[in-house]
């Protein structure tokens, strides 16, 4: 089973700043099957990025994904007030899917 | 449009079996490449992947929970059912179903989730 480790656990930033979130896999993940989600309190997760770097429908271009192999990154170029939330990475393997433990982006 | 909705008991007793139903619309689970998963989230904690069923009836389970889980589908009713045996208070969580087309490789639509509390 592939384990995804996200860092940092919490990111304290101000609106307008750049956020860089990391997701490291215990073994190589196909870039086609690495995704990022945003979750706000009381809501279901929302797909942001799939295929490591493709934005889902309706996602603003301040969100971008990159990486390959075992190291992936989600970047939010300029934080808007609505971007403060928890972010999860996820891999879709041939037999199982796993999620990272999440990174909380909070207002500094 | 695509929607998914989870249903089932809000409260179960320890050792009981939980049965959850995901009723969906806007797509068919008989379409090649279409899959549906169950994912849960204990209060204040991270998402945990539980199981997946594919359009061809292939089924996959979490390694740590596979002895307790069964996933099935009823294509005619547009439903996916998850059963979890021997429930314990640590299984208290919001349970989500979500769609994952293989061509996307990510969960593009989610239900709103259903909170299941395990308590005597």
mmCIF file with all atom_site columns, C-alpha atoms in Angstrom:
data_model
loop_
_atom_site.group_PDB
_atom_site.id
_atom_site.type_symbol
_atom_site.label_atom_id
_atom_site.label_alt_id
_atom_site.label_comp_id
_atom_site.label_asym_id
_atom_site.label_entity_id
_atom_site.label_seq_id
_atom_site.pdbx_PDB_ins_code
_atom_site.Cartn_x
_atom_site.Cartn_y
_atom_site.Cartn_z
_atom_site.occupancy
_atom_site.B_iso_or_equiv
_atom_site.pdbx_formal_charge
_atom_site.auth_seq_id
_atom_site.auth_comp_id
_atom_site.auth_asym_id
_atom_site.auth_atom_id
_atom_site.pdbx_PDB_model_num
ATOM 1   C CA . UNK A 1 1   ? 0.000   0.000  0.000   1.00 0.00 ? 1   UNK A CA 1
ATOM 2   C CA . UNK A 1 2   ? 1.342   3.421  -0.964  1.00 0.00 ? 2   UNK A CA 1
ATOM 3   C CA . UNK A 1 3   ? 1.597   5.873  1.943   1.00 0.00 ? 3   UNK A CA 1
ATOM 4   C CA . UNK A 1 4   ? 1.300   9.601  1.216   1.00 0.00 ? 4   UNK A CA 1
ATOM 5   C CA . UNK A 1 5   ? 2.966   12.028 3.632   1.00 0.00 ? 5   UNK A CA 1
ATOM 6   C CA . UNK A 1 6   ? 1.975   15.685 3.447   1.00 0.00 ? 6   UNK A CA 1
ATOM 7   C CA . UNK A 1 7   ? 3.971   18.591 4.795   1.00 0.00 ? 7   UNK A CA 1
ATOM 8   C CA . UNK A 1 8   ? 3.735   20.853 6.576   1.00 0.00 ? 8   UNK A CA 1
ATOM 9   C CA . UNK A 1 9   ? 0.873   19.852 8.832   1.00 0.00 ? 9   UNK A CA 1
ATOM 10  C CA . UNK A 1 10  ? -0.189  23.477 9.164   1.00 0.00 ? 10  UNK A CA 1
ATOM 11  C CA . UNK A 1 11  ? 0.719   26.479 7.051   1.00 0.00 ? 11  UNK A CA 1
ATOM 12  C CA . UNK A 1 12  ? 0.081   29.926 8.548   1.00 0.00 ? 12  UNK A CA 1
ATOM 13  C CA . UNK A 1 13  ? -0.047  32.592 5.842   1.00 0.00 ? 13  UNK A CA 1
ATOM 14  C CA . UNK A 1 14  ? -1.692  35.907 5.057   1.00 0.00 ? 14  UNK A CA 1
ATOM 15  C CA . UNK A 1 15  ? -4.045  36.623 2.162   1.00 0.00 ? 15  UNK A CA 1
ATOM 16  C CA . UNK A 1 16  ? -2.057  37.436 -0.953  1.00 0.00 ? 16  UNK A CA 1
ATOM 17  C CA . UNK A 1 17  ? 0.858   35.201 0.013   1.00 0.00 ? 17  UNK A CA 1
ATOM 18  C CA . UNK A 1 18  ? 2.000   32.106 -1.859  1.00 0.00 ? 18  UNK A CA 1
ATOM 19  C CA . UNK A 1 19  ? 1.306   28.662 -0.424  1.00 0.00 ? 19  UNK A CA 1
ATOM 20  C CA . UNK A 1 20  ? 3.411   25.617 -1.253  1.00 0.00 ? 20  UNK A CA 1
ATOM 21  C CA . UNK A 1 21  ? 2.139   22.232 -0.078  1.00 0.00 ? 21  UNK A CA 1
ATOM 22  C CA . UNK A 1 22  ? 4.097   18.992 -0.382  1.00 0.00 ? 22  UNK A CA 1
ATOM 23  C CA . UNK A 1 23  ? 2.990   15.391 -0.839  1.00 0.00 ? 23  UNK A CA 1
ATOM 24  C CA . UNK A 1 24  ? 5.566   12.617 -0.739  1.00 0.00 ? 24  UNK A CA 1
ATOM 25  C CA . UNK A 1 25  ? 4.764   9.012  -1.653  1.00 0.00 ? 25  UNK A CA 1
ATOM 26  C CA . UNK A 1 26  ? 6.371   5.902  -0.148  1.00 0.00 ? 26  UNK A CA 1
ATOM 27  C CA . UNK A 1 27  ? 6.822   4.536  -3.666  1.00 0.00 ? 27  UNK A CA 1
ATOM 28  C CA . UNK A 1 28  ? 6.495   5.906  -7.149  1.00 0.00 ? 28  UNK A CA 1
ATOM 29  C CA . UNK A 1 29  ? 3.030   7.091  -8.158  1.00 0.00 ? 29  UNK A CA 1
ATOM 30  C CA . UNK A 1 30  ? 1.868   7.455  -11.716 1.00 0.00 ? 30  UNK A CA 1
ATOM 31  C CA . UNK A 1 31  ? 1.482   11.180 -12.379 1.00 0.00 ? 31  UNK A CA 1
ATOM 32  C CA . UNK A 1 32  ? -1.760  10.360 -14.095 1.00 0.00 ? 32  UNK A CA 1
ATOM 33  C CA . UNK A 1 33  ? -3.221  9.343  -10.776 1.00 0.00 ? 33  UNK A CA 1
ATOM 34  C CA . UNK A 1 34  ? -2.167  11.975 -8.236  1.00 0.00 ? 34  UNK A CA 1
ATOM 35  C CA . UNK A 1 35  ? -4.879  14.422 -7.173  1.00 0.00 ? 35  UNK A CA 1
ATOM 36  C CA . UNK A 1 36  ? -5.393  17.282 -4.733  1.00 0.00 ? 36  UNK A CA 1
ATOM 37  C CA . UNK A 1 37  ? -8.569  18.194 -2.871  1.00 0.00 ? 37  UNK A CA 1
ATOM 38  C CA . UNK A 1 38  ? -9.722  21.140 -0.787  1.00 0.00 ? 38  UNK A CA 1
ATOM 39  C CA . UNK A 1 39  ? -12.009 20.610 2.181   1.00 0.00 ? 39  UNK A CA 1
ATOM 40  C CA . UNK A 1 40  ? -13.773 23.255 4.233   1.00 0.00 ? 40  UNK A CA 1
ATOM 41  C CA . UNK A 1 41  ? -15.491 22.565 7.573   1.00 0.00 ? 41  UNK A CA 1
ATOM 42  C CA . UNK A 1 42  ? -18.750 20.683 7.216   1.00 0.00 ? 42  UNK A CA 1
ATOM 43  C CA . UNK A 1 43  ? -18.267 20.120 3.489   1.00 0.00 ? 43  UNK A CA 1
ATOM 44  C CA . UNK A 1 44  ? -17.255 17.221 1.291   1.00 0.00 ? 44  UNK A CA 1
ATOM 45  C CA . UNK A 1 45  ? -13.832 17.464 -0.345  1.00 0.00 ? 45  UNK A CA 1
ATOM 46  C CA . UNK A 1 46  ? -13.639 19.294 -3.662  1.00 0.00 ? 46  UNK A CA 1
ATOM 47  C CA . UNK A 1 47  ? -11.380 18.158 -6.487  1.00 0.00 ? 47  UNK A CA 1
ATOM 48  C CA . UNK A 1 48  ? -8.781  20.777 -7.393  1.00 0.00 ? 48  UNK A CA 1
ATOM 49  C CA . UNK A 1 49  ? -6.059  19.003 -9.389  1.00 0.00 ? 49  UNK A CA 1
ATOM 50  C CA . UNK A 1 50  ? -5.939  15.628 -11.116 1.00 0.00 ? 50  UNK A CA 1
ATOM 51  C CA . UNK A 1 51  ? -3.206  13.967 -13.121 1.00 0.00 ? 51  UNK A CA 1
ATOM 52  C CA . UNK A 1 52  ? -0.741  15.844 -10.889 1.00 0.00 ? 52  UNK A CA 1
ATOM 53  C CA . UNK A 1 53  ? -1.131  19.100 -12.826 1.00 0.00 ? 53  UNK A CA 1
ATOM 54  C CA . UNK A 1 54  ? -4.552  19.391 -14.509 1.00 0.00 ? 54  UNK A CA 1
ATOM 55  C CA . UNK A 1 55  ? -7.057  21.757 -12.932 1.00 0.00 ? 55  UNK A CA 1
ATOM 56  C CA . UNK A 1 56  ? -10.559 20.423 -12.426 1.00 0.00 ? 56  UNK A CA 1
ATOM 57  C CA . UNK A 1 57  ? -13.512 22.237 -13.934 1.00 0.00 ? 57  UNK A CA 1
ATOM 58  C CA . UNK A 1 58  ? -14.052 25.683 -12.449 1.00 0.00 ? 58  UNK A CA 1
ATOM 59  C CA . UNK A 1 59  ? -10.831 25.770 -10.421 1.00 0.00 ? 59  UNK A CA 1
ATOM 60  C CA . UNK A 1 60  ? -9.065  29.168 -10.567 1.00 0.00 ? 60  UNK A CA 1
ATOM 61  C CA . UNK A 1 61  ? -5.659  29.312 -12.190 1.00 0.00 ? 61  UNK A CA 1
ATOM 62  C CA . UNK A 1 62  ? -4.013  30.432 -8.930  1.00 0.00 ? 62  UNK A CA 1
ATOM 63  C CA . UNK A 1 63  ? -4.060  26.707 -8.087  1.00 0.00 ? 63  UNK A CA 1
ATOM 64  C CA . UNK A 1 64  ? -1.362  24.652 -9.781  1.00 0.00 ? 64  UNK A CA 1
ATOM 65  C CA . UNK A 1 65  ? 0.075   21.191 -9.314  1.00 0.00 ? 65  UNK A CA 1
ATOM 66  C CA . UNK A 1 66  ? 3.425   19.723 -10.232 1.00 0.00 ? 66  UNK A CA 1
ATOM 67  C CA . UNK A 1 67  ? 5.719   16.815 -9.552  1.00 0.00 ? 67  UNK A CA 1
ATOM 68  C CA . UNK A 1 68  ? 6.355   13.233 -10.509 1.00 0.00 ? 68  UNK A CA 1
ATOM 69  C CA . UNK A 1 69  ? 7.534   9.950  -9.077  1.00 0.00 ? 69  UNK A CA 1
ATOM 70  C CA . UNK A 1 70  ? 7.359   10.333 -5.308  1.00 0.00 ? 70  UNK A CA 1
ATOM 71  C CA . UNK A 1 71  ? 7.290   14.123 -4.870  1.00 0.00 ? 71  UNK A CA 1
ATOM 72  C CA . UNK A 1 72  ? 4.324   16.312 -5.705  1.00 0.00 ? 72  UNK A CA 1
ATOM 73  C CA . UNK A 1 73  ? 3.467   19.926 -4.946  1.00 0.00 ? 73  UNK A CA 1
ATOM 74  C CA . UNK A 1 74  ? 0.319   22.021 -4.816  1.00 0.00 ? 74  UNK A CA 1
ATOM 75  C CA . UNK A 1 75  ? 0.911   25.752 -5.171  1.00 0.00 ? 75  UNK A CA 1
ATOM 76  C CA . UNK A 1 76  ? -1.587  28.514 -4.516  1.00 0.00 ? 76  UNK A CA 1
ATOM 77  C CA . UNK A 1 77  ? -0.031  31.581 -6.097  1.00 0.00 ? 77  UNK A CA 1
ATOM 78  C CA . UNK A 1 78  ? -1.898  34.252 -4.136  1.00 0.00 ? 78  UNK A CA 1
ATOM 79  C CA . UNK A 1 79  ? -4.118  33.191 -1.271  1.00 0.00 ? 79  UNK A CA 1
ATOM 80  C CA . UNK A 1 80  ? -7.670  34.448 -1.345  1.00 0.00 ? 80  UNK A CA 1
ATOM 81  C CA . UNK A 1 81  ? -9.801  34.461 1.849   1.00 0.00 ? 81  UNK A CA 1
ATOM 82  C CA . UNK A 1 82  ? -11.785 31.473 0.565   1.00 0.00 ? 82  UNK A CA 1
ATOM 83  C CA . UNK A 1 83  ? -8.605  29.381 0.144   1.00 0.00 ? 83  UNK A CA 1
ATOM 84  C CA . UNK A 1 84  ? -8.061  28.874 3.869   1.00 0.00 ? 84  UNK A CA 1
ATOM 85  C CA . UNK A 1 85  ? -8.979  25.219 4.286   1.00 0.00 ? 85  UNK A CA 1
ATOM 86  C CA . UNK A 1 86  ? -7.501  21.739 4.558   1.00 0.00 ? 86  UNK A CA 1
ATOM 87  C CA . UNK A 1 87  ? -5.847  20.210 1.499   1.00 0.00 ? 87  UNK A CA 1
ATOM 88  C CA . UNK A 1 88  ? -5.396  16.502 0.808   1.00 0.00 ? 88  UNK A CA 1
ATOM 89  C CA . UNK A 1 89  ? -3.385  14.657 -1.797  1.00 0.00 ? 89  UNK A CA 1
ATOM 90  C CA . UNK A 1 90  ? -4.618  11.292 -3.050  1.00 0.00 ? 90  UNK A CA 1
ATOM 91  C CA . UNK A 1 91  ? -3.284  8.554  -5.285  1.00 0.00 ? 91  UNK A CA 1
ATOM 92  C CA . UNK A 1 92  ? -5.342  6.179  -7.378  1.00 0.00 ? 92  UNK A CA 1
ATOM 93  C CA . UNK A 1 93  ? -3.543  2.870  -7.593  1.00 0.00 ? 93  UNK A CA 1
ATOM 94  C CA . UNK A 1 94  ? -4.478  -0.204 -9.499  1.00 0.00 ? 94  UNK A CA 1
ATOM 95  C CA . UNK A 1 95  ? -5.982  -1.819 -6.435  1.00 0.00 ? 95  UNK A CA 1
ATOM 96  C CA . UNK A 1 96  ? -6.260  0.819  -3.730  1.00 0.00 ? 96  UNK A CA 1
ATOM 97  C CA . UNK A 1 97  ? -6.488  4.538  -3.273  1.00 0.00 ? 97  UNK A CA 1
ATOM 98  C CA . UNK A 1 98  ? -4.899  6.390  -0.392  1.00 0.00 ? 98  UNK A CA 1
ATOM 99  C CA . UNK A 1 99  ? -5.011  9.927  0.988   1.00 0.00 ? 99  UNK A CA 1
ATOM 100 C CA . UNK A 1 100 ? -2.402  11.992 2.717   1.00 0.00 ? 100 UNK A CA 1
ATOM 101 C CA . UNK A 1 101 ? -3.064  13.201 6.245   1.00 0.00 ? 101 UNK A CA 1
ATOM 102 C CA . UNK A 1 102 ? -3.798  16.745 5.084   1.00 0.00 ? 102 UNK A CA 1
ATOM 103 C CA . UNK A 1 103 ? -2.271  20.210 5.307   1.00 0.00 ? 103 UNK A CA 1
ATOM 104 C CA . UNK A 1 104 ? -4.263  22.943 6.986   1.00 0.00 ? 104 UNK A CA 1
ATOM 105 C CA . UNK A 1 105 ? -3.781  26.406 5.493   1.00 0.00 ? 105 UNK A CA 1
ATOM 106 C CA . UNK A 1 106 ? -4.749  28.913 8.161   1.00 0.00 ? 106 UNK A CA 1
ATOM 107 C CA . UNK A 1 107 ? -4.841  32.674 8.340   1.00 0.00 ? 107 UNK A CA 1
ATOM 108 C CA . UNK A 1 108 ? -1.773  34.146 10.014  1.00 0.00 ? 108 UNK A CA 1
ATOM 109 C CA . UNK B 2 1   ? -26.052 16.600 -13.566 1.00 0.00 ? 1   UNK B CA 1
ATOM 110 C CA . UNK B 2 2   ? -24.083 14.166 -11.429 1.00 0.00 ? 2   UNK B CA 1
ATOM 111 C CA . UNK B 2 3   ? -25.222 13.669 -7.856  1.00 0.00 ? 3   UNK B CA 1
ATOM 112 C CA . UNK B 2 4   ? -24.479 11.110 -5.161  1.00 0.00 ? 4   UNK B CA 1
ATOM 113 C CA . UNK B 2 5   ? -26.289 10.686 -1.866  1.00 0.00 ? 5   UNK B CA 1
ATOM 114 C CA . UNK B 2 6   ? -25.394 8.467  1.071   1.00 0.00 ? 6   UNK B CA 1
ATOM 115 C CA . UNK B 2 7   ? -28.045 6.920  3.278   1.00 0.00 ? 7   UNK B CA 1
ATOM 116 C CA . UNK B 2 8   ? -28.025 4.654  6.291   1.00 0.00 ? 8   UNK B CA 1
ATOM 117 C CA . UNK B 2 9   ? -28.357 4.633  10.065  1.00 0.00 ? 9   UNK B CA 1
ATOM 118 C CA . UNK B 2 10  ? -26.993 7.547  12.044  1.00 0.00 ? 10  UNK B CA 1
ATOM 119 C CA . UNK B 2 11  ? -26.400 5.373  15.098  1.00 0.00 ? 11  UNK B CA 1
ATOM 120 C CA . UNK B 2 12  ? -25.230 1.788  15.395  1.00 0.00 ? 12  UNK B CA 1
ATOM 121 C CA . UNK B 2 13  ? -24.269 -0.268 18.415  1.00 0.00 ? 13  UNK B CA 1
ATOM 122 C CA . UNK B 2 14  ? -20.860 -1.869 18.886  1.00 0.00 ? 14  UNK B CA 1
ATOM 123 C CA . UNK B 2 15  ? -20.552 -5.280 17.182  1.00 0.00 ? 15  UNK B CA 1
ATOM 124 C CA . UNK B 2 16  ? -23.434 -4.506 14.822  1.00 0.00 ? 16  UNK B CA 1
ATOM 125 C CA . UNK B 2 17  ? -23.150 -4.482 11.035  1.00 0.00 ? 17  UNK B CA 1
ATOM 126 C CA . UNK B 2 18  ? -23.410 -1.160 9.222   1.00 0.00 ? 18  UNK B CA 1
ATOM 127 C CA . UNK B 2 19  ? -25.085 -0.999 5.825   1.00 0.00 ? 19  UNK B CA 1
ATOM 128 C CA . UNK B 2 20  ? -24.738 2.190  3.791   1.00 0.00 ? 20  UNK B CA 1
ATOM 129 C CA . UNK B 2 21  ? -26.278 2.915  0.412   1.00 0.00 ? 21  UNK B CA 1
ATOM 130 C CA . UNK B 2 22  ? -24.980 5.361  -2.169  1.00 0.00 ? 22  UNK B CA 1
ATOM 131 C CA . UNK B 2 23  ? -27.684 6.391  -4.630  1.00 0.00 ? 23  UNK B CA 1
ATOM 132 C CA . UNK B 2 24  ? -26.415 8.271  -7.636  1.00 0.00 ? 24  UNK B CA 1
ATOM 133 C CA . UNK B 2 25  ? -27.683 9.921  -10.790 1.00 0.00 ? 25  UNK B CA 1
ATOM 134 C CA . UNK B 2 26  ? -26.220 11.524 -13.873 1.00 0.00 ? 26  UNK B CA 1
ATOM 135 C CA . UNK B 2 27  ? -23.976 8.602  -14.794 1.00 0.00 ? 27  UNK B CA 1
ATOM 136 C CA . UNK B 2 28  ? -24.070 4.830  -15.085 1.00 0.00 ? 28  UNK B CA 1
ATOM 137 C CA . UNK B 2 29  ? -21.859 2.373  -13.285 1.00 0.00 ? 29  UNK B CA 1
ATOM 138 C CA . UNK B 2 30  ? -22.145 0.075  -16.291 1.00 0.00 ? 30  UNK B CA 1
ATOM 139 C CA . UNK B 2 31  ? -20.177 2.595  -18.380 1.00 0.00 ? 31  UNK B CA 1
ATOM 140 C CA . UNK B 2 32  ? -16.677 1.340  -19.094 1.00 0.00 ? 32  UNK B CA 1
ATOM 141 C CA . UNK B 2 33  ? -14.120 3.018  -16.829 1.00 0.00 ? 33  UNK B CA 1
ATOM 142 C CA . UNK B 2 34  ? -16.575 4.238  -14.209 1.00 0.00 ? 34  UNK B CA 1
ATOM 143 C CA . UNK B 2 35  ? -15.947 3.453  -10.540 1.00 0.00 ? 35  UNK B CA 1
ATOM 144 C CA . UNK B 2 36  ? -17.421 4.404  -7.154  1.00 0.00 ? 36  UNK B CA 1
ATOM 145 C CA . UNK B 2 37  ? -15.614 4.423  -3.825  1.00 0.00 ? 37  UNK B CA 1
ATOM 146 C CA . UNK B 2 38  ? -16.439 4.771  -0.168  1.00 0.00 ? 38  UNK B CA 1
ATOM 147 C CA . UNK B 2 39  ? -14.279 7.071  1.928   1.00 0.00 ? 39  UNK B CA 1
ATOM 148 C CA . UNK B 2 40  ? -14.671 7.985  5.580   1.00 0.00 ? 40  UNK B CA 1
ATOM 149 C CA . UNK B 2 41  ? -13.512 10.748 7.888   1.00 0.00 ? 41  UNK B CA 1
ATOM 150 C CA . UNK B 2 42  ? -13.544 10.510 11.701  1.00 0.00 ? 42  UNK B CA 1
ATOM 151 C CA . UNK B 2 43  ? -14.387 13.815 13.379  1.00 0.00 ? 43  UNK B CA 1
ATOM 152 C CA . UNK B 2 44  ? -11.440 16.184 13.095  1.00 0.00 ? 44  UNK B CA 1
ATOM 153 C CA . UNK B 2 45  ? -9.287  13.643 11.281  1.00 0.00 ? 45  UNK B CA 1
ATOM 154 C CA . UNK B 2 46  ? -8.111  12.851 7.781   1.00 0.00 ? 46  UNK B CA 1
ATOM 155 C CA . UNK B 2 47  ? -9.873  11.102 4.931   1.00 0.00 ? 47  UNK B CA 1
ATOM 156 C CA . UNK B 2 48  ? -9.561  7.311  4.831   1.00 0.00 ? 48  UNK B CA 1
ATOM 157 C CA . UNK B 2 49  ? -10.148 5.295  1.669   1.00 0.00 ? 49  UNK B CA 1
ATOM 158 C CA . UNK B 2 50  ? -12.294 2.208  2.279   1.00 0.00 ? 50  UNK B CA 1
ATOM 159 C CA . UNK B 2 51  ? -13.321 0.436  -0.910  1.00 0.00 ? 51  UNK B CA 1
ATOM 160 C CA . UNK B 2 52  ? -13.967 0.754  -4.621  1.00 0.00 ? 52  UNK B CA 1
ATOM 161 C CA . UNK B 2 53  ? -16.197 -1.028 -7.104  1.00 0.00 ? 53  UNK B CA 1
ATOM 162 C CA . UNK B 2 54  ? -15.642 -0.789 -10.839 1.00 0.00 ? 54  UNK B CA 1
ATOM 163 C CA . UNK B 2 55  ? -17.959 -0.914 -13.831 1.00 0.00 ? 55  UNK B CA 1
ATOM 164 C CA . UNK B 2 56  ? -16.854 -4.513 -14.507 1.00 0.00 ? 56  UNK B CA 1
ATOM 165 C CA . UNK B 2 57  ? -17.664 -5.508 -10.892 1.00 0.00 ? 57  UNK B CA 1
ATOM 166 C CA . UNK B 2 58  ? -14.032 -5.651 -9.789  1.00 0.00 ? 58  UNK B CA 1
ATOM 167 C CA . UNK B 2 59  ? -13.808 -4.780 -6.098  1.00 0.00 ? 59  UNK B CA 1
ATOM 168 C CA . UNK B 2 60  ? -10.966 -3.412 -3.999  1.00 0.00 ? 60  UNK B CA 1
ATOM 169 C CA . UNK B 2 61  ? -10.666 -2.934 -0.258  1.00 0.00 ? 61  UNK B CA 1
ATOM 170 C CA . UNK B 2 62  ? -8.532  -1.155 2.297   1.00 0.00 ? 62  UNK B CA 1
ATOM 171 C CA . UNK B 2 63  ? -5.853  -3.567 3.472   1.00 0.00 ? 63  UNK B CA 1
ATOM 172 C CA . UNK B 2 64  ? -6.553  -2.815 7.131   1.00 0.00 ? 64  UNK B CA 1
ATOM 173 C CA . UNK B 2 65  ? -10.331 -3.221 6.858   1.00 0.00 ? 65  UNK B CA 1
ATOM 174 C CA . UNK B 2 66  ? -10.825 -5.782 4.113   1.00 0.00 ? 66  UNK B CA 1
ATOM 175 C CA . UNK B 2 67  ? -11.995 -8.542 6.432   1.00 0.00 ? 67  UNK B CA 1
ATOM 176 C CA . UNK B 2 68  ? -14.893 -6.344 7.574   1.00 0.00 ? 68  UNK B CA 1
ATOM 177 C CA . UNK B 2 69  ? -15.975 -4.706 4.305   1.00 0.00 ? 69  UNK B CA 1
ATOM 178 C CA . UNK B 2 70  ? -18.168 -5.755 1.424   1.00 0.00 ? 70  UNK B CA 1
ATOM 179 C CA . UNK B 2 71  ? -19.004 -3.490 -1.512  1.00 0.00 ? 71  UNK B CA 1
ATOM 180 C CA . UNK B 2 72  ? -21.623 -4.257 -4.131  1.00 0.00 ? 72  UNK B CA 1
ATOM 181 C CA . UNK B 2 73  ? -23.611 -2.514 -6.827  1.00 0.00 ? 73  UNK B CA 1
ATOM 182 C CA . UNK B 2 74  ? -27.078 -2.590 -8.284  1.00 0.00 ? 74  UNK B CA 1
ATOM 183 C CA . UNK B 2 75  ? -26.713 -1.026 -11.707 1.00 0.00 ? 75  UNK B CA 1
ATOM 184 C CA . UNK B 2 76  ? -30.461 -1.030 -12.374 1.00 0.00 ? 76  UNK B CA 1
ATOM 185 C CA . UNK B 2 77  ? -31.073 1.024  -9.235  1.00 0.00 ? 77  UNK B CA 1
ATOM 186 C CA . UNK B 2 78  ? -27.955 3.216  -9.591  1.00 0.00 ? 78  UNK B CA 1
ATOM 187 C CA . UNK B 2 79  ? -26.809 2.192  -6.133  1.00 0.00 ? 79  UNK B CA 1
ATOM 188 C CA . UNK B 2 80  ? -23.621 1.070  -4.432  1.00 0.00 ? 80  UNK B CA 1
ATOM 189 C CA . UNK B 2 81  ? -23.860 -0.611 -1.047  1.00 0.00 ? 81  UNK B CA 1
ATOM 190 C CA . UNK B 2 82  ? -21.150 -0.891 1.600   1.00 0.00 ? 82  UNK B CA 1
ATOM 191 C CA . UNK B 2 83  ? -21.413 -3.200 4.571   1.00 0.00 ? 83  UNK B CA 1
ATOM 192 C CA . UNK B 2 84  ? -19.018 -3.044 7.500   1.00 0.00 ? 84  UNK B CA 1
ATOM 193 C CA . UNK B 2 85  ? -19.192 -5.733 10.151  1.00 0.00 ? 85  UNK B CA 1
ATOM 194 C CA . UNK B 2 86  ? -18.320 -5.671 13.832  1.00 0.00 ? 86  UNK B CA 1
ATOM 195 C CA . UNK B 2 87  ? -18.643 -1.913 14.262  1.00 0.00 ? 87  UNK B CA 1
ATOM 196 C CA . UNK B 2 88  ? -16.603 -0.243 16.999  1.00 0.00 ? 88  UNK B CA 1
ATOM 197 C CA . UNK B 2 89  ? -16.663 3.295  18.441  1.00 0.00 ? 89  UNK B CA 1
ATOM 198 C CA . UNK B 2 90  ? -13.463 4.056  16.478  1.00 0.00 ? 90  UNK B CA 1
ATOM 199 C CA . UNK B 2 91  ? -15.544 3.610  13.308  1.00 0.00 ? 91  UNK B CA 1
ATOM 200 C CA . UNK B 2 92  ? -17.501 6.748  14.179  1.00 0.00 ? 92  UNK B CA 1
ATOM 201 C CA . UNK B 2 93  ? -17.066 8.936  11.119  1.00 0.00 ? 93  UNK B CA 1
ATOM 202 C CA . UNK B 2 94  ? -18.668 10.724 8.218   1.00 0.00 ? 94  UNK B CA 1
ATOM 203 C CA . UNK B 2 95  ? -18.929 8.241  5.376   1.00 0.00 ? 95  UNK B CA 1
ATOM 204 C CA . UNK B 2 96  ? -18.758 9.542  1.822   1.00 0.00 ? 96  UNK B CA 1
ATOM 205 C CA . UNK B 2 97  ? -19.324 7.919  -1.526  1.00 0.00 ? 97  UNK B CA 1
ATOM 206 C CA . UNK B 2 98  ? -17.593 9.423  -4.531  1.00 0.00 ? 98  UNK B CA 1
ATOM 207 C CA . UNK B 2 99  ? -17.317 8.830  -8.253  1.00 0.00 ? 99  UNK B CA 1
ATOM 208 C CA . UNK B 2 100 ? -13.961 8.152  -9.884  1.00 0.00 ? 100 UNK B CA 1
ATOM 209 C CA . UNK B 2 101 ? -13.768 7.779  -13.657 1.00 0.00 ? 101 UNK B CA 1
ATOM 210 C CA . UNK B 2 102 ? -10.576 5.904  -14.512 1.00 0.00 ? 102 UNK B CA 1
ATOM 211 C CA . UNK B 2 103 ? -9.822  8.375  -17.251 1.00 0.00 ? 103 UNK B CA 1
ATOM 212 C CA . UNK B 2 104 ? -9.680  11.110 -14.592 1.00 0.00 ? 104 UNK B CA 1
ATOM 213 C CA . UNK B 2 105 ? -8.125  9.021  -11.824 1.00 0.00 ? 105 UNK B CA 1
ATOM 214 C CA . UNK B 2 106 ? -9.621  11.277 -9.161  1.00 0.00 ? 106 UNK B CA 1
ATOM 215 C CA . UNK B 2 107 ? -12.855 11.713 -7.239  1.00 0.00 ? 107 UNK B CA 1
ATOM 216 C CA . UNK B 2 108 ? -14.673 14.336 -9.257  1.00 0.00 ? 108 UNK B CA 1
ATOM 217 C CA . UNK B 2 109 ? -18.078 14.113 -7.562  1.00 0.00 ? 109 UNK B CA 1
ATOM 218 C CA . UNK B 2 110 ? -18.833 13.418 -3.906  1.00 0.00 ? 110 UNK B CA 1
ATOM 219 C CA . UNK B 2 111 ? -21.931 12.875 -1.838  1.00 0.00 ? 111 UNK B CA 1
ATOM 220 C CA . UNK B 2 112 ? -22.551 15.199 1.101   1.00 0.00 ? 112 UNK B CA 1
ATOM 221 C CA . UNK B 2 113 ? -21.597 12.460 3.535   1.00 0.00 ? 113 UNK B CA 1
ATOM 222 C CA . UNK B 2 114 ? -23.475 10.741 6.326   1.00 0.00 ? 114 UNK B CA 1
ATOM 223 C CA . UNK B 2 115 ? -22.352 10.767 9.945   1.00 0.00 ? 115 UNK B CA 1
ATOM 224 C CA . UNK B 2 116 ? -22.399 7.370  11.597  1.00 0.00 ? 116 UNK B CA 1
ATOM 225 C CA . UNK B 2 117 ? -21.934 7.202  15.365  1.00 0.00 ? 117 UNK B CA 1
ATOM 226 C CA . UNK B 2 118 ? -21.068 3.921  17.039  1.00 0.00 ? 118 UNK B CA 1
ATOM 227 C CA . UNK B 2 119 ? -22.242 3.877  20.613  1.00 0.00 ? 119 UNK B CA 1
ATOM 228 C CA . UNK B 2 120 ? -24.123 1.647  22.982  1.00 0.00 ? 120 UNK B CA 1
#
